[in-house]
Amino acid sequence: MSNQQKQTYFSKFDKRLLEINLKNGFLTEADYQKHLAELRDDTDRAEKLDLNASTDNDFPVKSPSLQAQEVVPTKTNNDPFGSGY
């Protein structure tokens, strides 16, 4: 299967396109259910994230010398739409 064929195959099942593909007949509900059944279960390879845990390494504090400085845009005459845009 070529790369383009793989992309076409997987785009049929793309969650963002699923409703459109079902509505337009590019995909049947039976094909979608078959695809879901064929997906492998990788839960044993997953890593649990504790979103409530806090460590000192989560967001390192920058030194004051590295803090962002206010940037003031410079005016140029290169604006093709005129000034103010």
PDB file of N, CA and C in Angstrom:
ATOM      1  N   MET A   1       0.864  -1.181   0.000  1.00  0.00           N
ATOM      2  CA  MET A   1       0.000   0.000   0.000  1.00  0.00           C
ATOM      3  C   MET A   1       0.903   1.234   0.000  1.00  0.00           C
ATOM      4  N   SER A   2       0.661   2.123  -0.962  1.00  0.00           N
ATOM      5  CA  SER A   2       1.479   3.324  -1.046  1.00  0.00           C
ATOM      6  C   SER A   2       1.125   4.294   0.084  1.00  0.00           C
ATOM      7  N   ASN A   3       1.972   5.274   0.263  1.00  0.00           N
ATOM      8  CA  ASN A   3       1.760   6.269   1.315  1.00  0.00           C
ATOM      9  C   ASN A   3       0.446   7.022   1.078  1.00  0.00           C
ATOM     10  N   GLN A   4       0.160   7.350  -0.173  1.00  0.00           N
ATOM     11  CA  GLN A   4      -1.072   8.076  -0.492  1.00  0.00           C
ATOM     12  C   GLN A   4      -2.298   7.212  -0.207  1.00  0.00           C
ATOM     13  N   GLN A   5      -2.208   5.930  -0.506  1.00  0.00           N
ATOM     14  CA  GLN A   5      -3.317   5.027  -0.214  1.00  0.00           C
ATOM     15  C   GLN A   5      -3.549   4.913   1.286  1.00  0.00           C
ATOM     16  N   LYS A   6      -2.458   4.881   2.059  1.00  0.00           N
ATOM     17  CA  LYS A   6      -2.581   4.830   3.513  1.00  0.00           C
ATOM     18  C   LYS A   6      -3.257   6.090   4.044  1.00  0.00           C
ATOM     19  N   GLN A   7      -2.847   7.257   3.506  1.00  0.00           N
ATOM     20  CA  GLN A   7      -3.451   8.516   3.948  1.00  0.00           C
ATOM     21  C   GLN A   7      -4.940   8.536   3.627  1.00  0.00           C
ATOM     22  N   THR A   8      -5.300   8.093   2.432  1.00  0.00           N
ATOM     23  CA  THR A   8      -6.708   8.067   2.040  1.00  0.00           C
ATOM     24  C   THR A   8      -7.491   7.130   2.943  1.00  0.00           C
ATOM     25  N   TYR A   9      -6.915   5.957   3.228  1.00  0.00           N
ATOM     26  CA  TYR A   9      -7.586   4.980   4.080  1.00  0.00           C
ATOM     27  C   TYR A   9      -7.824   5.547   5.472  1.00  0.00           C
ATOM     28  N   PHE A  10      -6.788   6.127   6.078  1.00  0.00           N
ATOM     29  CA  PHE A  10      -6.923   6.625   7.440  1.00  0.00           C
ATOM     30  C   PHE A  10      -7.745   7.907   7.517  1.00  0.00           C
ATOM     31  N   SER A  11      -7.771   8.696   6.430  1.00  0.00           N
ATOM     32  CA  SER A  11      -8.594   9.905   6.462  1.00  0.00           C
ATOM     33  C   SER A  11     -10.078   9.568   6.477  1.00  0.00           C
ATOM     34  N   LYS A  12     -10.440   8.383   5.979  1.00  0.00           N
ATOM     35  CA  LYS A  12     -11.842   7.964   6.056  1.00  0.00           C
ATOM     36  C   LYS A  12     -12.284   7.843   7.511  1.00  0.00           C
ATOM     37  N   PHE A  13     -11.363   7.453   8.377  1.00  0.00           N
ATOM     38  CA  PHE A  13     -11.686   7.210   9.779  1.00  0.00           C
ATOM     39  C   PHE A  13     -11.268   8.359  10.687  1.00  0.00           C
ATOM     40  N   ASP A  14     -10.768   9.433  10.122  1.00  0.00           N
ATOM     41  CA  ASP A  14     -10.359  10.599  10.900  1.00  0.00           C
ATOM     42  C   ASP A  14     -11.566  11.143  11.656  1.00  0.00           C
ATOM     43  N   LYS A  15     -11.407  11.337  12.940  1.00  0.00           N
ATOM     44  CA  LYS A  15     -12.518  11.781  13.795  1.00  0.00           C
ATOM     45  C   LYS A  15     -13.116  13.102  13.309  1.00  0.00           C
ATOM     46  N   ARG A  16     -12.263  13.958  12.749  1.00  0.00           N
ATOM     47  CA  ARG A  16     -12.745  15.259  12.279  1.00  0.00           C
ATOM     48  C   ARG A  16     -13.558  15.138  11.000  1.00  0.00           C
ATOM     49  N   LEU A  17     -13.363  14.058  10.243  1.00  0.00           N
ATOM     50  CA  LEU A  17     -14.048  13.867   8.968  1.00  0.00           C
ATOM     51  C   LEU A  17     -15.100  12.764   9.013  1.00  0.00           C
ATOM     52  N   LEU A  18     -15.196  12.077  10.135  1.00  0.00           N
ATOM     53  CA  LEU A  18     -16.044  10.898  10.236  1.00  0.00           C
ATOM     54  C   LEU A  18     -17.499  11.178   9.880  1.00  0.00           C
ATOM     55  N   GLU A  19     -18.072  12.210  10.454  1.00  0.00           N
ATOM     56  CA  GLU A  19     -19.478  12.517  10.205  1.00  0.00           C
ATOM     57  C   GLU A  19     -19.726  12.816   8.722  1.00  0.00           C
ATOM     58  N   ILE A  20     -18.822  13.551   8.104  1.00  0.00           N
ATOM     59  CA  ILE A  20     -18.958  13.891   6.684  1.00  0.00           C
ATOM     60  C   ILE A  20     -18.840  12.636   5.830  1.00  0.00           C
ATOM     61  N   ASN A  21     -17.873  11.777   6.150  1.00  0.00           N
ATOM     62  CA  ASN A  21     -17.679  10.551   5.380  1.00  0.00           C
ATOM     63  C   ASN A  21     -18.875   9.618   5.496  1.00  0.00           C
ATOM     64  N   LEU A  22     -19.465   9.529   6.668  1.00  0.00           N
ATOM     65  CA  LEU A  22     -20.661   8.695   6.843  1.00  0.00           C
ATOM     66  C   LEU A  22     -21.841   9.301   6.077  1.00  0.00           C
ATOM     67  N   LYS A  23     -22.008  10.603   6.177  1.00  0.00           N
ATOM     68  CA  LYS A  23     -23.127  11.287   5.523  1.00  0.00           C
ATOM     69  C   LYS A  23     -23.049  11.183   4.000  1.00  0.00           C
ATOM     70  N   ASN A  24     -21.846  11.296   3.445  1.00  0.00           N
ATOM     71  CA  ASN A  24     -21.676  11.288   1.993  1.00  0.00           C
ATOM     72  C   ASN A  24     -21.475   9.893   1.410  1.00  0.00           C
ATOM     73  N   GLY A  25     -21.501   8.878   2.249  1.00  0.00           N
ATOM     74  CA  GLY A  25     -21.410   7.506   1.753  1.00  0.00           C
ATOM     75  C   GLY A  25     -20.006   7.021   1.472  1.00  0.00           C
ATOM     76  N   PHE A  26     -18.980   7.768   1.871  1.00  0.00           N
ATOM     77  CA  PHE A  26     -17.607   7.304   1.695  1.00  0.00           C
ATOM     78  C   PHE A  26     -17.271   6.185   2.673  1.00  0.00           C
ATOM     79  N   LEU A  27     -18.084   6.067   3.696  1.00  0.00           N
ATOM     80  CA  LEU A  27     -17.845   5.115   4.771  1.00  0.00           C
ATOM     81  C   LEU A  27     -19.195   4.645   5.298  1.00  0.00           C
ATOM     82  N   THR A  28     -19.291   3.356   5.578  1.00  0.00           N
ATOM     83  CA  THR A  28     -20.526   2.846   6.175  1.00  0.00           C
ATOM     84  C   THR A  28     -20.309   2.653   7.673  1.00  0.00           C
ATOM     85  N   GLU A  29     -21.383   2.593   8.402  1.00  0.00           N
ATOM     86  CA  GLU A  29     -21.289   2.369   9.847  1.00  0.00           C
ATOM     87  C   GLU A  29     -20.647   1.018  10.128  1.00  0.00           C
ATOM     88  N   ALA A  30     -20.946   0.017   9.296  1.00  0.00           N
ATOM     89  CA  ALA A  30     -20.357  -1.316   9.477  1.00  0.00           C
ATOM     90  C   ALA A  30     -18.838  -1.264   9.270  1.00  0.00           C
ATOM     91  N   ASP A  31     -18.376  -0.516   8.242  1.00  0.00           N
ATOM     92  CA  ASP A  31     -16.930  -0.372   8.014  1.00  0.00           C
ATOM     93  C   ASP A  31     -16.262   0.310   9.195  1.00  0.00           C
ATOM     94  N   TYR A  32     -16.922   1.323   9.748  1.00  0.00           N
ATOM     95  CA  TYR A  32     -16.364   2.051  10.886  1.00  0.00           C
ATOM     96  C   TYR A  32     -16.274   1.154  12.116  1.00  0.00           C
ATOM     97  N   GLN A  33     -17.320   0.388  12.381  1.00  0.00           N
ATOM     98  CA  GLN A  33     -17.307  -0.529  13.530  1.00  0.00           C
ATOM     99  C   GLN A  33     -16.240  -1.609  13.355  1.00  0.00           C
ATOM    100  N   LYS A  34     -16.057  -2.080  12.108  1.00  0.00           N
ATOM    101  CA  LYS A  34     -15.015  -3.073  11.835  1.00  0.00           C
ATOM    102  C   LYS A  34     -13.637  -2.469  12.091  1.00  0.00           C
ATOM    103  N   HIS A  35     -13.441  -1.230  11.652  1.00  0.00           N
ATOM    104  CA  HIS A  35     -12.161  -0.538  11.881  1.00  0.00           C
ATOM    105  C   HIS A  35     -11.874  -0.398  13.371  1.00  0.00           C
ATOM    106  N   LEU A  36     -12.884  -0.025  14.148  1.00  0.00           N
ATOM    107  CA  LEU A  36     -12.699   0.119  15.595  1.00  0.00           C
ATOM    108  C   LEU A  36     -12.338  -1.214  16.242  1.00  0.00           C
ATOM    109  N   ALA A  37     -12.959  -2.289  15.785  1.00  0.00           N
ATOM    110  CA  ALA A  37     -12.687  -3.609  16.354  1.00  0.00           C
ATOM    111  C   ALA A  37     -11.266  -4.076  16.031  1.00  0.00           C
ATOM    112  N   GLU A  38     -10.717  -3.623  14.902  1.00  0.00           N
ATOM    113  CA  GLU A  38      -9.383  -4.050  14.493  1.00  0.00           C
ATOM    114  C   GLU A  38      -8.258  -3.243  15.152  1.00  0.00           C
ATOM    115  N   LEU A  39      -8.585  -2.148  15.812  1.00  0.00           N
ATOM    116  CA  LEU A  39      -7.551  -1.341  16.467  1.00  0.00           C
ATOM    117  C   LEU A  39      -6.954  -2.110  17.635  1.00  0.00           C
ATOM    118  N   ARG A  40      -5.641  -2.026  17.772  1.00  0.00           N
ATOM    119  CA  ARG A  40      -4.997  -2.739  18.877  1.00  0.00           C
ATOM    120  C   ARG A  40      -5.149  -1.950  20.176  1.00  0.00           C
ATOM    121  N   ASP A  41      -5.105  -2.677  21.266  1.00  0.00           N
ATOM    122  CA  ASP A  41      -5.236  -2.073  22.594  1.00  0.00           C
ATOM    123  C   ASP A  41      -3.838  -1.808  23.149  1.00  0.00           C
ATOM    124  N   ASP A  42      -3.483  -0.547  23.275  1.00  0.00           N
ATOM    125  CA  ASP A  42      -2.168  -0.170  23.784  1.00  0.00           C
ATOM    126  C   ASP A  42      -2.212   0.368  25.206  1.00  0.00           C
ATOM    127  N   THR A  43      -3.235   0.032  25.963  1.00  0.00           N
ATOM    128  CA  THR A  43      -3.336   0.565  27.317  1.00  0.00           C
ATOM    129  C   THR A  43      -2.179   0.119  28.205  1.00  0.00           C
ATOM    130  N   ASP A  44      -1.594  -1.047  27.912  1.00  0.00           N
ATOM    131  CA  ASP A  44      -0.474  -1.515  28.724  1.00  0.00           C
ATOM    132  C   ASP A  44       0.794  -0.707  28.447  1.00  0.00           C
ATOM    133  N   ARG A  45       0.829   0.029  27.355  1.00  0.00           N
ATOM    134  CA  ARG A  45       1.982   0.865  27.026  1.00  0.00           C
ATOM    135  C   ARG A  45       1.764   2.318  27.427  1.00  0.00           C
ATOM    136  N   ALA A  46       0.597   2.642  27.927  1.00  0.00           N
ATOM    137  CA  ALA A  46       0.272   4.028  28.270  1.00  0.00           C
ATOM    138  C   ALA A  46       0.903   4.417  29.600  1.00  0.00           C
ATOM    139  N   GLU A  47       1.141   5.695  29.749  1.00  0.00           N
ATOM    140  CA  GLU A  47       1.683   6.225  30.991  1.00  0.00           C
ATOM    141  C   GLU A  47       0.621   7.105  31.634  1.00  0.00           C
ATOM    142  N   LYS A  48       0.321   6.847  32.897  1.00  0.00           N
ATOM    143  CA  LYS A  48      -0.695   7.614  33.597  1.00  0.00           C
ATOM    144  C   LYS A  48      -0.131   8.975  33.997  1.00  0.00           C
ATOM    145  N   LEU A  49      -0.879  10.016  33.698  1.00  0.00           N
ATOM    146  CA  LEU A  49      -0.478  11.366  34.073  1.00  0.00           C
ATOM    147  C   LEU A  49      -1.346  11.845  35.226  1.00  0.00           C
ATOM    148  N   ASP A  50      -0.711  12.368  36.241  1.00  0.00           N
ATOM    149  CA  ASP A  50      -1.437  12.946  37.358  1.00  0.00           C
ATOM    150  C   ASP A  50      -1.436  14.458  37.173  1.00  0.00           C
ATOM    151  N   LEU A  51      -2.554  14.998  36.710  1.00  0.00           N
ATOM    152  CA  LEU A  51      -2.634  16.419  36.418  1.00  0.00           C
ATOM    153  C   LEU A  51      -2.702  17.279  37.672  1.00  0.00           C
ATOM    154  N   ASN A  52      -2.959  16.665  38.798  1.00  0.00           N
ATOM    155  CA  ASN A  52      -3.033  17.410  40.052  1.00  0.00           C
ATOM    156  C   ASN A  52      -1.686  17.462  40.769  1.00  0.00           C
ATOM    157  N   ALA A  53      -0.738  16.642  40.332  1.00  0.00           N
ATOM    158  CA  ALA A  53       0.573  16.617  40.976  1.00  0.00           C
ATOM    159  C   ALA A  53       1.354  17.869  40.607  1.00  0.00           C
ATOM    160  N   SER A  54       2.127  18.349  41.552  1.00  0.00           N
ATOM    161  CA  SER A  54       2.939  19.532  41.305  1.00  0.00           C
ATOM    162  C   SER A  54       4.365  19.240  41.743  1.00  0.00           C
ATOM    163  N   THR A  55       5.298  19.513  40.861  1.00  0.00           N
ATOM    164  CA  THR A  55       6.703  19.347  41.201  1.00  0.00           C
ATOM    165  C   THR A  55       7.433  20.637  40.882  1.00  0.00           C
ATOM    166  N   ASP A  56       8.613  20.767  41.386  1.00  0.00           N
ATOM    167  CA  ASP A  56       9.403  21.968  41.131  1.00  0.00           C
ATOM    168  C   ASP A  56       9.855  22.052  39.678  1.00  0.00           C
ATOM    169  N   ASN A  57       9.861  20.930  38.986  1.00  0.00           N
ATOM    170  CA  ASN A  57      10.343  20.905  37.609  1.00  0.00           C
ATOM    171  C   ASN A  57       9.248  21.204  36.586  1.00  0.00           C
ATOM    172  N   ASP A  58       8.008  21.402  37.030  1.00  0.00           N
ATOM    173  CA  ASP A  58       6.915  21.629  36.088  1.00  0.00           C
ATOM    174  C   ASP A  58       7.135  22.892  35.270  1.00  0.00           C
ATOM    175  N   PHE A  59       7.374  23.988  35.926  1.00  0.00           N
ATOM    176  CA  PHE A  59       7.540  25.269  35.265  1.00  0.00           C
ATOM    177  C   PHE A  59       8.732  25.980  35.886  1.00  0.00           C
ATOM    178  N   PRO A  60       9.901  25.792  35.318  1.00  0.00           N
ATOM    179  CA  PRO A  60      11.077  26.434  35.915  1.00  0.00           C
ATOM    180  C   PRO A  60      10.963  27.956  35.858  1.00  0.00           C
ATOM    181  N   VAL A  61      11.395  28.585  36.911  1.00  0.00           N
ATOM    182  CA  VAL A  61      11.347  30.043  36.997  1.00  0.00           C
ATOM    183  C   VAL A  61      12.560  30.609  36.289  1.00  0.00           C
ATOM    184  N   LYS A  62      12.316  31.561  35.420  1.00  0.00           N
ATOM    185  CA  LYS A  62      13.418  32.193  34.696  1.00  0.00           C
ATOM    186  C   LYS A  62      14.074  33.238  35.582  1.00  0.00           C
ATOM    187  N   SER A  63      15.344  33.425  35.351  1.00  0.00           N
ATOM    188  CA  SER A  63      16.031  34.469  36.088  1.00  0.00           C
ATOM    189  C   SER A  63      15.554  35.821  35.563  1.00  0.00           C
ATOM    190  N   PRO A  64      15.635  36.872  36.382  1.00  0.00           N
ATOM    191  CA  PRO A  64      15.162  38.190  35.950  1.00  0.00           C
ATOM    192  C   PRO A  64      15.831  38.682  34.670  1.00  0.00           C
ATOM    193  N   SER A  65      17.056  38.280  34.426  1.00  0.00           N
ATOM    194  CA  SER A  65      17.730  38.741  33.214  1.00  0.00           C
ATOM    195  C   SER A  65      17.151  38.110  31.956  1.00  0.00           C
ATOM    196  N   LEU A  66      16.419  36.999  32.102  1.00  0.00           N
ATOM    197  CA  LEU A  66      15.833  36.322  30.954  1.00  0.00           C
ATOM    198  C   LEU A  66      14.358  36.631  30.763  1.00  0.00           C
ATOM    199  N   GLN A  67      13.803  37.494  31.594  1.00  0.00           N
ATOM    200  CA  GLN A  67      12.397  37.841  31.471  1.00  0.00           C
ATOM    201  C   GLN A  67      12.146  38.541  30.143  1.00  0.00           C
ATOM    202  N   ALA A  68      10.943  38.362  29.608  1.00  0.00           N
ATOM    203  CA  ALA A  68      10.590  38.992  28.336  1.00  0.00           C
ATOM    204  C   ALA A  68      10.553  40.502  28.495  1.00  0.00           C
ATOM    205  N   GLN A  69      11.067  41.177  27.516  1.00  0.00           N
ATOM    206  CA  GLN A  69      11.032  42.626  27.516  1.00  0.00           C
ATOM    207  C   GLN A  69       9.960  43.079  26.551  1.00  0.00           C
ATOM    208  N   GLU A  70       9.380  44.229  26.823  1.00  0.00           N
ATOM    209  CA  GLU A  70       8.342  44.753  25.953  1.00  0.00           C
ATOM    210  C   GLU A  70       8.952  45.105  24.597  1.00  0.00           C
ATOM    211  N   VAL A  71       8.294  44.630  23.551  1.00  0.00           N
ATOM    212  CA  VAL A  71       8.770  44.894  22.202  1.00  0.00           C
ATOM    213  C   VAL A  71       7.874  45.948  21.581  1.00  0.00           C
ATOM    214  N   VAL A  72       8.479  47.011  21.109  1.00  0.00           N
ATOM    215  CA  VAL A  72       7.730  48.092  20.464  1.00  0.00           C
ATOM    216  C   VAL A  72       7.953  47.969  18.966  1.00  0.00           C
ATOM    217  N   PRO A  73       6.869  47.774  18.183  1.00  0.00           N
ATOM    218  CA  PRO A  73       7.063  47.628  16.741  1.00  0.00           C
ATOM    219  C   PRO A  73       7.553  48.927  16.121  1.00  0.00           C
ATOM    220  N   THR A  74       8.413  48.785  15.155  1.00  0.00           N
ATOM    221  CA  THR A  74       8.910  49.958  14.455  1.00  0.00           C
ATOM    222  C   THR A  74       8.040  50.212  13.234  1.00  0.00           C
ATOM    223  N   LYS A  75       7.823  51.462  12.935  1.00  0.00           N
ATOM    224  CA  LYS A  75       7.001  51.830  11.792  1.00  0.00           C
ATOM    225  C   LYS A  75       7.856  51.792  10.531  1.00  0.00           C
ATOM    226  N   THR A  76       7.289  51.209   9.488  1.00  0.00           N
ATOM    227  CA  THR A  76       7.964  51.182   8.202  1.00  0.00           C
ATOM    228  C   THR A  76       7.017  51.693   7.133  1.00  0.00           C
ATOM    229  N   ASN A  77       7.542  52.016   6.009  1.00  0.00           N
ATOM    230  CA  ASN A  77       6.730  52.468   4.886  1.00  0.00           C
ATOM    231  C   ASN A  77       6.492  51.345   3.893  1.00  0.00           C
ATOM    232  N   ASN A  78       6.677  50.098   4.327  1.00  0.00           N
ATOM    233  CA  ASN A  78       6.529  48.951   3.440  1.00  0.00           C
ATOM    234  C   ASN A  78       5.130  48.372   3.444  1.00  0.00           C
ATOM    235  N   ASP A  79       4.185  49.032   4.081  1.00  0.00           N
ATOM    236  CA  ASP A  79       2.829  48.503   4.183  1.00  0.00           C
ATOM    237  C   ASP A  79       2.076  48.754   2.876  1.00  0.00           C
ATOM    238  N   PRO A  80       1.714  47.715   2.118  1.00  0.00           N
ATOM    239  CA  PRO A  80       1.038  47.911   0.836  1.00  0.00           C
ATOM    240  C   PRO A  80      -0.387  48.431   0.984  1.00  0.00           C
ATOM    241  N   PHE A  81      -0.954  48.356   2.178  1.00  0.00           N
ATOM    242  CA  PHE A  81      -2.329  48.810   2.401  1.00  0.00           C
ATOM    243  C   PHE A  81      -2.387  50.205   3.007  1.00  0.00           C
ATOM    244  N   GLY A  82      -1.282  50.835   3.148  1.00  0.00           N
ATOM    245  CA  GLY A  82      -1.251  52.167   3.732  1.00  0.00           C
ATOM    246  C   GLY A  82      -1.055  52.090   5.226  1.00  0.00           C
ATOM    247  N   SER A  83      -0.928  53.224   5.845  1.00  0.00           N
ATOM    248  CA  SER A  83      -0.676  53.241   7.291  1.00  0.00           C
ATOM    249  C   SER A  83      -1.951  52.907   8.050  1.00  0.00           C
ATOM    250  N   GLY A  84      -1.801  52.354   9.195  1.00  0.00           N
ATOM    251  CA  GLY A  84      -2.931  52.050  10.074  1.00  0.00           C
ATOM    252  C   GLY A  84      -3.463  50.634   9.959  1.00  0.00           C
ATOM    253  N   TYR A  85      -2.954  49.853   9.060  1.00  0.00           N
ATOM    254  CA  TYR A  85      -3.449  48.481   8.907  1.00  0.00           C
ATOM    255  C   TYR A  85      -2.439  47.511   9.388  1.00  0.00           C
TER     256      TYR A  85
END
